[in-house]
Coordinates of C-alpha atoms in Angstrom, one line a residue:
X191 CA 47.0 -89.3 3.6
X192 CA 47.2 -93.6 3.7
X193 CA 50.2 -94.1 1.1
X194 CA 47.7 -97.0 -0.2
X195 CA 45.0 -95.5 -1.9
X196 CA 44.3 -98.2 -4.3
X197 CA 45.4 -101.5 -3.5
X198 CA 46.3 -101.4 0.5
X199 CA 47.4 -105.5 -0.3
X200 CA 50.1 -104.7 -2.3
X201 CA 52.0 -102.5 0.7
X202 CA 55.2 -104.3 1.3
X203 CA 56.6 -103.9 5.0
X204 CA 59.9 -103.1 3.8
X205 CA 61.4 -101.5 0.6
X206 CA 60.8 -103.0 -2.9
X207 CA 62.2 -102.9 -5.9
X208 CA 60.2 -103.3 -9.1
X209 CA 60.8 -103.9 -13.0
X210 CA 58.4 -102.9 -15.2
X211 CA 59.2 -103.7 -19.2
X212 CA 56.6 -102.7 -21.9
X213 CA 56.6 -104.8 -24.4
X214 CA 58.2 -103.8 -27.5
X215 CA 55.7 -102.9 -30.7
X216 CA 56.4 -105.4 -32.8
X217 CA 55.4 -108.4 -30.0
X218 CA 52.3 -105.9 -28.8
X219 CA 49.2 -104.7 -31.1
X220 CA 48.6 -102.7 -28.4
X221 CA 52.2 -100.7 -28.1
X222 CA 51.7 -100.1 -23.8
X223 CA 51.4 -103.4 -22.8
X224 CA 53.9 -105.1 -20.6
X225 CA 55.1 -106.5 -17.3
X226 CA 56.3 -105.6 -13.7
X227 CA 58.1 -108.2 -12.0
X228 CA 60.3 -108.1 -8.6
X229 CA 63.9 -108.4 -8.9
X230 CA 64.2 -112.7 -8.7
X231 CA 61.7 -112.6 -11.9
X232 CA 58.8 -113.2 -10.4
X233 CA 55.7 -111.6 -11.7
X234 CA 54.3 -109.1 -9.8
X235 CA 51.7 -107.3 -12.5
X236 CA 50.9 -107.6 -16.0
X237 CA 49.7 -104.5 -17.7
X238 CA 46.8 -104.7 -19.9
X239 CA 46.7 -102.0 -23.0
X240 CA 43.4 -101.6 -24.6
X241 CA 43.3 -101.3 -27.8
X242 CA 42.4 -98.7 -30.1
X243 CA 40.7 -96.7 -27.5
X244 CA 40.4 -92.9 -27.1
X245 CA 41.2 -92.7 -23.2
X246 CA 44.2 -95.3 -23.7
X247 CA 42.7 -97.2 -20.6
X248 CA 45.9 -99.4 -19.0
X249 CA 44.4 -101.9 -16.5
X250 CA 46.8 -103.7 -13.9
X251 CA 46.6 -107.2 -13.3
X252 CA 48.3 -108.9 -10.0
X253 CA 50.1 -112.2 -10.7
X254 CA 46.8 -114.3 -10.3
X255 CA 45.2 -112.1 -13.2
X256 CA 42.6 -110.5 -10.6
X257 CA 42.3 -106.4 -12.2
X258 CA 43.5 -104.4 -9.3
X259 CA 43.7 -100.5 -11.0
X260 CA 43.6 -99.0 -13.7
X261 CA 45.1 -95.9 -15.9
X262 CA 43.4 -93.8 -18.7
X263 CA 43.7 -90.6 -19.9
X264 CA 41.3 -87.8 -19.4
X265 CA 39.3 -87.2 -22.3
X266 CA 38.2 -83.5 -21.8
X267 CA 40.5 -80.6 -22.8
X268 CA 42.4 -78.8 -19.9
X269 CA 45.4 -76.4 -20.0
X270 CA 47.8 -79.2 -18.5
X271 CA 47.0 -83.2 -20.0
X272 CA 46.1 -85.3 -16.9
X273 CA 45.7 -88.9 -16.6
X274 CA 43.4 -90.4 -14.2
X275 CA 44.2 -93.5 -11.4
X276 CA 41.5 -95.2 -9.5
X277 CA 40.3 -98.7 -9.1
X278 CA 38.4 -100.9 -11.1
X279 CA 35.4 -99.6 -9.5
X280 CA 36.1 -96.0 -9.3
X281 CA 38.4 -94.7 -12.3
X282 CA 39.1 -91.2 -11.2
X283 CA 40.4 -91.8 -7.6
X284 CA 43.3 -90.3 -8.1
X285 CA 44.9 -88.1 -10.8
X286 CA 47.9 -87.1 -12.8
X287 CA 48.5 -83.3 -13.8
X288 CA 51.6 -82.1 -15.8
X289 CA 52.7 -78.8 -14.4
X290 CA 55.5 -76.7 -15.2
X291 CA 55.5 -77.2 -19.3
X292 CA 57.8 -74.8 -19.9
X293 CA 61.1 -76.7 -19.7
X294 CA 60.5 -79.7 -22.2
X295 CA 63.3 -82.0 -20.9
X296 CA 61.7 -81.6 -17.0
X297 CA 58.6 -84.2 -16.0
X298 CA 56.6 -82.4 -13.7
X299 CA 53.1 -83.5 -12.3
X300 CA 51.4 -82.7 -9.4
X301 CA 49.4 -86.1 -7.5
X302 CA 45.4 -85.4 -6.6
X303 CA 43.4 -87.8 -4.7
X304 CA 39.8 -86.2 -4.9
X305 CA 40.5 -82.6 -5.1
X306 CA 43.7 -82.3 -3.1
X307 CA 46.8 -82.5 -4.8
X308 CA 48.9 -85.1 -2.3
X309 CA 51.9 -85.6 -4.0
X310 CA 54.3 -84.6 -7.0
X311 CA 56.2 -86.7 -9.6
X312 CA 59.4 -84.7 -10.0
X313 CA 62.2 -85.7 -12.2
X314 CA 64.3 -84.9 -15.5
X315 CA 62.9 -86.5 -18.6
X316 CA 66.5 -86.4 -20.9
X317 CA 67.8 -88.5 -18.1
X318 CA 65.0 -90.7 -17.5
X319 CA 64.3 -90.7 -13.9
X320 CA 62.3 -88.7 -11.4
X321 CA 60.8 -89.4 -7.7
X322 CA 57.3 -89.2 -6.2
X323 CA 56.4 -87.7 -2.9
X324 CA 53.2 -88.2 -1.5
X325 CA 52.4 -85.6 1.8
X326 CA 56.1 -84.6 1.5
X327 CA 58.0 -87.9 2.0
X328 CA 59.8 -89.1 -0.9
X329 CA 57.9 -92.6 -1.7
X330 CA 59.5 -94.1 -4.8
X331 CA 62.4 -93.3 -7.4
X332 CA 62.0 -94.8 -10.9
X333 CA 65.2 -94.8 -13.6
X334 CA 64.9 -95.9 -17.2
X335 CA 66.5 -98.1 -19.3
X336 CA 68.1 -96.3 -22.5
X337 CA 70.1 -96.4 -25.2
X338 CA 70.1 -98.9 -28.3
X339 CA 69.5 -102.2 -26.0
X340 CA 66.3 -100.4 -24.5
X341 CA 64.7 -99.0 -27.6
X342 CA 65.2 -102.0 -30.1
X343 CA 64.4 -104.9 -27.4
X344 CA 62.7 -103.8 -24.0
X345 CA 61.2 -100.2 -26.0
X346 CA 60.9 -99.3 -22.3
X347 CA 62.0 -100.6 -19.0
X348 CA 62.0 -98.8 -15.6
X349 CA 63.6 -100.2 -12.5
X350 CA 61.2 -98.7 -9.7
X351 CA 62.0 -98.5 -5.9
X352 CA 58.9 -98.3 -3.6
X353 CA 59.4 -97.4 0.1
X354 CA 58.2 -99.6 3.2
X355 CA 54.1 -98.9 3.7
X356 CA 53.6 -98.2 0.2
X357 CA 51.1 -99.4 -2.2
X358 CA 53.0 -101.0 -5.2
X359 CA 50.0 -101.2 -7.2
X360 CA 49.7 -97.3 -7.2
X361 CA 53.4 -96.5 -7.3
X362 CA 53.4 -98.6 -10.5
X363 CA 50.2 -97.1 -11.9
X364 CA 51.5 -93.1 -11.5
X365 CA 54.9 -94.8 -13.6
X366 CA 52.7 -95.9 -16.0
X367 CA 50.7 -92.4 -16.2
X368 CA 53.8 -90.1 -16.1
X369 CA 55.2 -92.2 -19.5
X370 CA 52.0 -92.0 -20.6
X371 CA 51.5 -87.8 -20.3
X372 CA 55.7 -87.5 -21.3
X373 CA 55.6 -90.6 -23.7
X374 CA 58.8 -90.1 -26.5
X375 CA 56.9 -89.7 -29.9
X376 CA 56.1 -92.8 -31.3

């Protein structure tokens, strides 16, 4: 499977590290909004909430404002919530399954591209942090900010490191669906 699936642009050759800060409610009608930026500051991605819509549609903008992916929920009932990732042009390219729903604190999903699941997000949701793999190979790690600091001035801010190869755009959009599908209630 080609580790870029939706932006192959964004690959970096070597290993990146990524900061992605929702903005807080009270600067942000639209509660998901918010930034991803490398680790000198510079912006990498702006993440566009929509508001007041039933699929909660998140579209990712690169730092020139051109709409590279986007996120949304899937709207049909299933057994296990899902959220699909695709491209502007095709919205269900990829999707997001929660699996394993038994143990609350765990944040399981399995990573489809079509039909084929390709990948997992694995991680422990009381600690904040999991990994992906995509075709076995861990990809990306992502840790959250907690604690006071995090939840009264960033609400949420993941520090995210993407291996060489990879394509940033969809590393950052599977972040944004796993908070999404194991969101703290609001």
């Amino acid at each position: 499977m080609s580790l870029t699936p939706i932006a192959p642009e964004t690959a970096s050759p070597s290993p990146t590290t990524l900061i992605l800060k929702e903005k807080a409610a009270w600067k942000s009608l639209s509660n998901d909004s918010g930034k991803i930026k490398d680790t000198d500051g510079n912006l990498v991605f702006d993440i566009d909430a929509a508001l007041m819509t039933m699929s909660e549609r998140r579209t990712l903008k690169d730092a020139a404002g051109k709409e590279v992916g986007q996120v949304r929920r899937k709207k049909t009932p299933g057994l296990h919530p899902a959220m699909y990732v695709g491209t502007m042009e095709e919205e269900k390219k990829c999707m997001v399954k929660t699996k394993g729903m038994l143990n609350p604190m765990k944040c399981d999903a399995d990573i489809y591209v079509g039909d084929a699941v390709v990948g997992q997000a694995s991680g422990n949701w009381r600690a904040k942090s999991y990994s992906f793999t995509l075709d076995g190979k861990e990809v990306a790690t992502v840790k959250r900010k907690t604690g006071l600091t995090g939840m009264i001035l960033e609400k949420d801010s993941y520090c995210i490191d993407i291996a060489a190869g990879v394509d940033r755009a969809f590393i950052c959009l599977i972040v944004i669906a796993v908070d999404e599908l194991y969101h703290d209630e609001k």
